[in-house]
Amino acid sequence: MQAKKRYLILFSTGACLILLFCLGGIQVPLSRRGPGRPHDRRLSGYGPGARWRHLSGYLQPFSSWEQDRSDDLTEHISPRQKRDANSGLYTGKRCRMESCFDFSLCERNGFKVYVYPQQKGEKLSESYQNILSSIEGSRFYTSDPGQACLFVLSLDTLDRDQLSPQYVHNLKAKIQNLPLWNGGKNHIIFNLYSGTWPDYTEDLGFDIGLAMLAKASISTENFRPDFDVSIPLFSKDHPRTGGEKGYLKYNTIPPYRKYMLVFKGKRYLTGIGSDTRNALYHIHNSEDVVLLTTCKHGKDWQKHKDARCDKDNAEYDKYDYREMLYNSTFCLVPRGRRLGSFRFLEALQAACVPVMLSNGWELPFSEIIDWNRAAVIGDERLLLQIPSTVRSIHQDKILSLRQQTQLLWEAYFNSVEKIVLTTLEIIQDRVLLHTSRSNLMWNSLPGGLFTLPQYSTSLRDFPFYYAKLGIKPPSKFTAIIHVVTPLVSQSQPVMKLLVAVAKSQYCAQVIVLWNCEKPLPAKHRWPATSVPVTVIEGESKVISSRFLPYNTIPTDAVFSLDEDTVLSTTEVDFAFTVWQSFPDRIVGYPARSHFWDSNKERWGYTSKWTNDYSMVLTGAAIYHKYYHYLYTTYFPASLKIMVDQMSNCEDILMNFLVSLVTKLPPIKVTQKKQYKETMMGQSSRASRWADPDHFAQRQTCMNKFANWFGTMPLIHSQMRLDPVLFKDQVSILRKKYREIERL
Amino acid sequence: MYTSGKYSSRGPALIPRMKTKHRIYYITLFSVVLLGLIATGMFQFWPHSIESTADWTLDKRSVHDAPLIRLPVSSPIPERGDLSCRMHTCFDVYRCGYNPKNRIKVYIYPLQRFVDELGVPISSTGLSREYNDLLSAISDSDFYTDDVTRACLFIPSIDVLNQNSLRIRETAQALAMLPRWDKGMNHLLFNMLPGGPPDYNTALDVPRDRALLAGGGFSTWTYRQGYDVSIPVYSPLSADVDLPERQPGPRRYFILSSQTAIHREYRAELERLKEENGEALLLLDKCSNLSQGAASARKRCYKGQVYDYPQILQARWFWEAYFSSMKAIGLTTLQIINDRIYPYAARTYEQWNNPPVVKWSSVNSPLFLPLIPPRAPGFTAVVLTYDRVESLFRVITEISKVPSLAKLLVVWNNQNKSPPEETLWPKISVPLKVVRTKENKLSNRFFPYDEIETEAVLAIDDDIIMLTSDELQFGYEVWREFPDRLVGYPGRLHLWDHEMGKWKYESEWTNEVSMVLTGAAFYHKYFNYLYTYKMPGDIKNWVDAHMNCEDIAMNFLVANITGKAPIKVTPRKKFKCPECTAIDGLSLDQTHMVERSECINKFASVFGTMPLKVVEHRADPVLYKDDFPEKLKSFPNIGSL
């Protein structure tokens, strides 16, 4: 026992020593860490590395109600006075909409843009010409400066590089002489290049006053948030309108392409922007990471050339840029001399996910575009991590990044017109703040240019977001019957049509649009129906009035009908149930097709029986009410006037519009081809379809529209949708839409 | 010793029958030894946290025990704060580095009490309750590290939430004294009430070098885009208030103003609006008739009528997610900074903004771009087979006539038998590949084989010989128009059985379709990947175990992720037993139907919802059954039996 005790004592003493040593071990290094500091001993237990713990004890709140309360209001300077006093301070580099923009100019006439008349002898670059004509062709344009909210110079400010041949001299004096300049207030100045060798400053070389800048390669330091607009750098060959489609054709699985990451471009041996491109060779592996640079640019490149140049140049010539672009998953977009480079739009179009390596670049349209969905934002300082970063990105993410590049390219970048309109829409969103677009509207299909928030600020009211919001498409429609002939008999087709449509279980209301020269018939002459029938007189009786977004349309779905359309209730019901599956498209009966007539080198229009179609005419079609608003608002007056004067082609224009928005064909339902009395031989005198010129006009329309759009948006479909048991060999009694087969 | 006392309480249970005198001795001894061993172990194997064992007792300490630091008058003051600071100029990204989790590490300085040379504290409140809550929340989060050398972001324990309680110059000196201050690089300060009379600056006036500021009340002139974080001003009053559930129906007030201390200029304007709009507007102010104190802070009045504040406001999801507590505000701030440092792993707009209700019901198709892929690459037919060689060869011969067939892949699911010799196979003009599987599993048909090089896959059973070349080609054309859907031939329906209170499978001639069988269906290869790697729950194993319902599972999967119905193409045919892949000869047998119904119920419970969508249409060629010369039709041979 004694011996045991002794051992135990010995053991415990040893343990105690170890323990003491441990505790001491903490303090020793601590006091070593900062020998000069007087408070070190007190730090024991609080030294760097100590874990933060919730502290107990009575703690005061950070702000007390009494403190808040004791504020004496009368002492405060009036907010209005304060604002006025500050207005002089927040100009120039500190400009914001509140301090440098006159909102009152926009309140009177809405968001209208004035372009200064071109002065004699003033040369404009092709790009600037395109910018101006895009504005002049848009619905924002006004020729009256008194109506304008925004002013655009007709002096070319795009290239402010003094060494450039496009550089406009004496800009300062020219601008100061403009009578409407007003210190630059409510002006927007477009610029692609500023500064020159060697420091490439972002100064434009003249005083822009209170004007906003829409500028490429703008840095976050110089960018005035919510005031300037960062635009992409585009080349002089960038199309004015229409624009090329994105290159993505397939979503192959797995989504990897031949190369992981590529770049091909100039290397700057010295000066600004040279660091990043000079370092690229570190991560080049000539297998799936192929980053090629050339020293061969500029006159005296050989003077500066370094040891790597010859090898790099040789390697550079071995690869084809296009081939790399199309076959790479990621494309490096390093800064050039300036922050932005052409590589950015090239990668975007090629569906090669851009990997940004341009610290401090305020990305194009950053105010509205969520670039994390379409690009990888790298850091120049972490170049060596780029390969592992891109390799760590999940397949699903690549698939979605890639599709988003295409969405953005076609929504905002593929033509000068889109870039300009996006710029204007961004500013409009700031001006009409309470009806600005949401992030979802800008970053999902069909994009902000086709989603007009003036229609509604609720996503539910648009045909594009049902799935995203997890809600069902509407369950009722409103029929709009377009009437142009007077009411003479009760057996007129329009009477039968009205009754048939009103009987549909999905019909909420029938609106008769009276576009006939004769006065409105008496109420009792219309048949009695279970749903309300409203008769409205068309505005100036023009054909476009059938697409006006009438407030009296109570539903989101519109069934558009011609007066001589022949449809049964079953057909109406079936078409509507199909539309519910495709609420963003035109769904209907009369299908037509377009084709390229290579002999005449123009678009052709055909109503013949073909194996495909690209239009569904609005004489018997259902679509979302929003397209009424879009039709009325999106097109400039000139286009609508053309349609009204011919009293023709409004349906073609509607098809162009919807296909442009959805990038999809319309949907034809069931077999029905003949849907008009006229085609069955009982031609009504006034029918425009009986006119032989009518068809020729439609050919012309196709080409005029295609020209205005700058592209042919129509897309062919080879299928139609029939009821599930259509003409199947099963008892007709089992069929829900049996009437359709009897026709 | 305090700790030994703690252990001794367990003593009697451990050593029950010892003499009291010895017991105490041994227990003390034992605990000392144990403690010593633990300490040694920690010192040996856990070098970083050795300090934390020491300050473990800090828990028991109060704020007043924090060490006192005396600031010399001449102590350096940081620079005022650079308005041009951005992440790429003022933030040291190397500290954050490459990180597989893409999460920043945040270090919190231990608490110290700073006083000037006269012993006057730099702050009148010291550590506030809110700042203590904030730091505690961060230290409990995944962002936290106690290893200063691994930290990417540093948070001082100097409370600057309210500028009014600070001595500006001394606070700045205290900041500069922090061991890792380094010009404020990667330091984050939280401030909610900036400025002071008379000009009430909108950002903290404490000079702070390059430190990031999470500030309440920024103006666009003081906020550094992409660098600072704009945070809400937390109200200590809201700490223990339960907001009422929102009542259904329209809200009572259209506009509510509960801000007190509004300048009379604005107040006058509000009163004018109130006159114009009447009841819809409720303008609250402080109550003049109530006594001072905390209770009065929770009241607002309008013309003598008293309202509970903040109950009068109504609960919102955003409030709860990001604003309701110091913890929510603090962690949201860190997540925002985290998103900037790892932008490629940033949370999406939807993740930030969609309330769970929307997240649950909404769909975002992975193939969201409206692409109509070109016809040229064609499709790959994948035939799953076991041993019906004769039938298989007939299927191969039939499919090979389809113009857009690019490749044929036979999935040989029989491990006991080798596929026939190469010479015996039908000679076809496209490549034919045979894949032998390791196990006889149904899910093998949906594996994303590398051999499938096209986007479009035609899944087809080895006994489907009744489909014509026109029908298959047409199916492919329809798939091109709907590449994100299942496009198939035999259609099926799910129904709600009211009597049984569960889902029922229906294969009769119905007017509706919600599924297409994958015995003959086109779909995107992406869904193979999804089926193999992302199928929710145990569905995949369940299907393999039951040797049934792989097609129903595929329909659920596609409908769930796209929110869209499948497309049935062409008229109904007398399929030779399309559903007997599992149970030969029992095609329409009752047990089979019961099992299929069970599958639907099982899958619906795994998915937590019924994703299938019912439609009443099918796709036919534009000129189907039209009175038009057959030879001019693209797909004349449709629907023949």
Short mmCIF file of N, CA and C in Angstrom, two decimals, chain B residues 295-362:
data_model
loop_
_atom_site.label_atom_id
_atom_site.label_comp_id
_atom_site.label_asym_id
_atom_site.label_seq_id
_atom_site.Cartn_x
_atom_site.Cartn_y
_atom_site.Cartn_z
N ALA B 295 -40.96 50.85 -22.69
CA ALA B 295 -42.30 50.45 -23.11
C ALA B 295 -42.85 51.43 -24.14
N SER B 296 -42.58 52.69 -23.94
CA SER B 296 -43.11 53.67 -24.87
C SER B 296 -42.48 53.54 -26.25
N ALA B 297 -41.30 52.94 -26.28
CA ALA B 297 -40.63 52.76 -27.56
C ALA B 297 -41.39 51.79 -28.44
N ARG B 298 -42.18 50.96 -27.82
CA ARG B 298 -42.93 49.94 -28.58
C ARG B 298 -44.31 50.43 -28.96
N LYS B 299 -44.55 51.70 -28.84
CA LYS B 299 -45.87 52.24 -29.19
C LYS B 299 -45.70 53.32 -30.25
N ARG B 300 -46.70 53.41 -31.09
CA ARG B 300 -46.78 54.52 -32.03
C ARG B 300 -48.19 55.05 -31.96
N CYS B 301 -48.36 56.32 -32.24
CA CYS B 301 -49.68 56.91 -32.09
C CYS B 301 -50.12 57.65 -33.35
N TYR B 302 -51.42 57.69 -33.52
CA TYR B 302 -51.99 58.58 -34.50
C TYR B 302 -53.23 59.21 -33.88
N LYS B 303 -53.19 60.52 -33.71
CA LYS B 303 -54.30 61.27 -33.12
C LYS B 303 -54.81 60.61 -31.84
N GLY B 304 -53.88 60.36 -30.95
CA GLY B 304 -54.29 59.84 -29.65
C GLY B 304 -54.52 58.34 -29.62
N GLN B 305 -54.63 57.72 -30.80
CA GLN B 305 -54.83 56.27 -30.83
C GLN B 305 -53.46 55.58 -30.77
N VAL B 306 -53.38 54.55 -29.92
CA VAL B 306 -52.09 53.91 -29.70
C VAL B 306 -52.00 52.60 -30.48
N TYR B 307 -50.89 52.37 -31.16
CA TYR B 307 -50.66 51.14 -31.91
C TYR B 307 -49.43 50.44 -31.38
N ASP B 308 -49.45 49.12 -31.41
CA ASP B 308 -48.26 48.35 -31.03
C ASP B 308 -47.25 48.39 -32.15
N TYR B 309 -46.01 48.66 -31.77
CA TYR B 309 -44.96 48.66 -32.77
C TYR B 309 -43.90 47.66 -32.34
N PRO B 310 -43.34 46.83 -33.22
CA PRO B 310 -43.54 46.80 -34.67
C PRO B 310 -44.65 45.85 -35.13
N GLN B 311 -45.52 45.41 -34.28
CA GLN B 311 -46.56 44.47 -34.71
C GLN B 311 -47.44 45.03 -35.84
N ILE B 312 -47.55 46.36 -35.84
CA ILE B 312 -48.40 46.96 -36.86
C ILE B 312 -47.85 46.71 -38.27
N LEU B 313 -46.52 46.53 -38.36
CA LEU B 313 -45.94 46.11 -39.65
C LEU B 313 -46.27 44.64 -39.84
N GLN B 314 -46.18 44.14 -41.04
CA GLN B 314 -46.51 42.72 -41.19
C GLN B 314 -45.32 41.89 -41.63
N ALA B 315 -45.34 40.65 -41.20
CA ALA B 315 -44.17 39.80 -41.38
C ALA B 315 -43.88 39.54 -42.84
N ARG B 316 -42.62 39.44 -43.15
CA ARG B 316 -42.21 39.15 -44.51
C ARG B 316 -41.07 38.16 -44.49
N TRP B 317 -40.96 37.39 -45.58
CA TRP B 317 -39.90 36.39 -45.64
C TRP B 317 -38.52 37.02 -45.62
N PHE B 318 -38.35 38.12 -46.34
CA PHE B 318 -37.05 38.79 -46.40
C PHE B 318 -36.59 39.20 -45.01
N TRP B 319 -37.55 39.73 -44.28
CA TRP B 319 -37.24 40.17 -42.92
C TRP B 319 -36.64 39.02 -42.14
N GLU B 320 -37.31 37.90 -42.20
CA GLU B 320 -36.84 36.78 -41.40
C GLU B 320 -35.50 36.24 -41.90
N ALA B 321 -35.34 36.24 -43.22
CA ALA B 321 -34.13 35.65 -43.78
C ALA B 321 -32.90 36.52 -43.55
N TYR B 322 -33.04 37.82 -43.68
CA TYR B 322 -31.84 38.65 -43.71
C TYR B 322 -31.79 39.80 -42.69
N PHE B 323 -32.88 40.13 -42.06
CA PHE B 323 -32.89 41.35 -41.26
C PHE B 323 -33.27 41.17 -39.80
N SER B 324 -33.80 40.01 -39.45
CA SER B 324 -34.49 39.91 -38.18
C SER B 324 -33.57 39.94 -36.96
N SER B 325 -32.31 39.57 -37.13
CA SER B 325 -31.43 39.54 -35.96
C SER B 325 -30.04 39.97 -36.36
N MET B 326 -29.22 40.22 -35.37
CA MET B 326 -27.84 40.58 -35.65
C MET B 326 -27.14 39.41 -36.33
N LYS B 327 -27.55 38.22 -35.97
CA LYS B 327 -26.97 37.04 -36.60
C LYS B 327 -27.29 37.03 -38.10
N ALA B 328 -28.57 37.27 -38.42
CA ALA B 328 -28.95 37.27 -39.83
C ALA B 328 -28.19 38.34 -40.60
N ILE B 329 -28.08 39.51 -40.02
CA ILE B 329 -27.40 40.62 -40.69
C ILE B 329 -25.91 40.29 -40.86
N GLY B 330 -25.31 39.78 -39.82
CA GLY B 330 -23.87 39.48 -39.86
C GLY B 330 -23.54 38.40 -40.87
N LEU B 331 -24.29 37.32 -40.84
CA LEU B 331 -23.97 36.21 -41.75
C LEU B 331 -24.31 36.56 -43.19
N THR B 332 -25.35 37.37 -43.39
CA THR B 332 -25.66 37.81 -44.74
C THR B 332 -24.51 38.64 -45.29
N THR B 333 -23.99 39.53 -44.46
CA THR B 333 -22.85 40.35 -44.88
C THR B 333 -21.67 39.48 -45.29
N LEU B 334 -21.37 38.48 -44.49
CA LEU B 334 -20.24 37.61 -44.82
C LEU B 334 -20.49 36.84 -46.10
N GLN B 335 -21.73 36.40 -46.29
CA GLN B 335 -22.04 35.65 -47.51
C GLN B 335 -21.89 36.55 -48.74
N ILE B 336 -22.25 37.81 -48.60
CA ILE B 336 -22.10 38.74 -49.73
C ILE B 336 -20.62 38.90 -50.09
N ILE B 337 -19.80 39.06 -49.06
CA ILE B 337 -18.36 39.20 -49.32
C ILE B 337 -17.81 37.89 -49.90
N ASN B 338 -18.29 36.79 -49.36
CA ASN B 338 -17.88 35.48 -49.86
C ASN B 338 -18.20 35.34 -51.36
N ASP B 339 -19.38 35.79 -51.73
CA ASP B 339 -19.80 35.73 -53.14
C ASP B 339 -18.89 36.58 -54.03
N ARG B 340 -18.35 37.65 -53.47
CA ARG B 340 -17.46 38.49 -54.27
C ARG B 340 -16.10 37.83 -54.44
N ILE B 341 -15.69 37.11 -53.42
CA ILE B 341 -14.36 36.50 -53.49
C ILE B 341 -14.38 35.23 -54.34
N TYR B 342 -15.48 34.51 -54.27
CA TYR B 342 -15.63 33.31 -55.12
C TYR B 342 -16.84 33.49 -56.03
N PRO B 343 -16.75 34.41 -57.01
CA PRO B 343 -17.96 34.74 -57.79
C PRO B 343 -18.52 33.55 -58.55
N TYR B 344 -17.66 32.63 -58.94
CA TYR B 344 -18.14 31.48 -59.71
C TYR B 344 -18.92 30.50 -58.85
N ALA B 345 -18.86 30.69 -57.54
CA ALA B 345 -19.64 29.83 -56.66
C ALA B 345 -20.69 30.64 -55.90
N ALA B 346 -20.95 31.84 -56.41
CA ALA B 346 -21.85 32.74 -55.69
C ALA B 346 -23.28 32.21 -55.70
N ARG B 347 -24.02 32.61 -54.67
CA ARG B 347 -25.44 32.25 -54.64
C ARG B 347 -26.14 33.02 -55.75
N THR B 348 -27.14 32.39 -56.32
CA THR B 348 -27.83 33.04 -57.43
C THR B 348 -28.87 34.02 -56.90
N TYR B 349 -29.34 34.82 -57.82
CA TYR B 349 -30.39 35.77 -57.48
C TYR B 349 -31.60 35.05 -56.89
N GLU B 350 -31.96 33.94 -57.49
CA GLU B 350 -33.11 33.18 -56.99
C GLU B 350 -32.85 32.64 -55.59
N GLN B 351 -31.63 32.16 -55.38
CA GLN B 351 -31.32 31.64 -54.04
C GLN B 351 -31.44 32.73 -52.99
N TRP B 352 -31.05 33.94 -53.37
CA TRP B 352 -31.16 35.04 -52.42
C TRP B 352 -32.61 35.48 -52.24
N ASN B 353 -33.34 35.51 -53.33
CA ASN B 353 -34.61 36.24 -53.30
C ASN B 353 -35.89 35.43 -53.30
N ASN B 354 -35.83 34.16 -53.69
CA ASN B 354 -37.08 33.42 -53.74
C ASN B 354 -37.43 32.84 -52.38
N PRO B 355 -38.59 33.17 -51.88
CA PRO B 355 -39.01 32.53 -50.63
C PRO B 355 -39.19 31.03 -50.86
N PRO B 356 -39.07 30.22 -49.82
CA PRO B 356 -39.12 28.76 -49.99
C PRO B 356 -40.35 28.28 -50.76
N VAL B 357 -41.46 28.97 -50.61
CA VAL B 357 -42.68 28.56 -51.31
C VAL B 357 -42.44 28.56 -52.82
N VAL B 358 -41.82 29.63 -53.28
CA VAL B 358 -41.55 29.73 -54.72
C VAL B 358 -40.48 28.74 -55.12
N LYS B 359 -39.44 28.61 -54.29
CA LYS B 359 -38.37 27.67 -54.61
C LYS B 359 -38.92 26.27 -54.79
N TRP B 360 -39.90 25.95 -53.98
CA TRP B 360 -40.45 24.62 -54.00
C TRP B 360 -41.27 24.35 -55.26
N SER B 361 -42.10 25.32 -55.63
CA SER B 361 -43.04 25.07 -56.72
C SER B 361 -42.49 25.44 -58.09
N SER B 362 -41.46 26.28 -58.15
CA SER B 362 -41.02 26.74 -59.46
C SER B 362 -40.06 25.75 -60.10
#
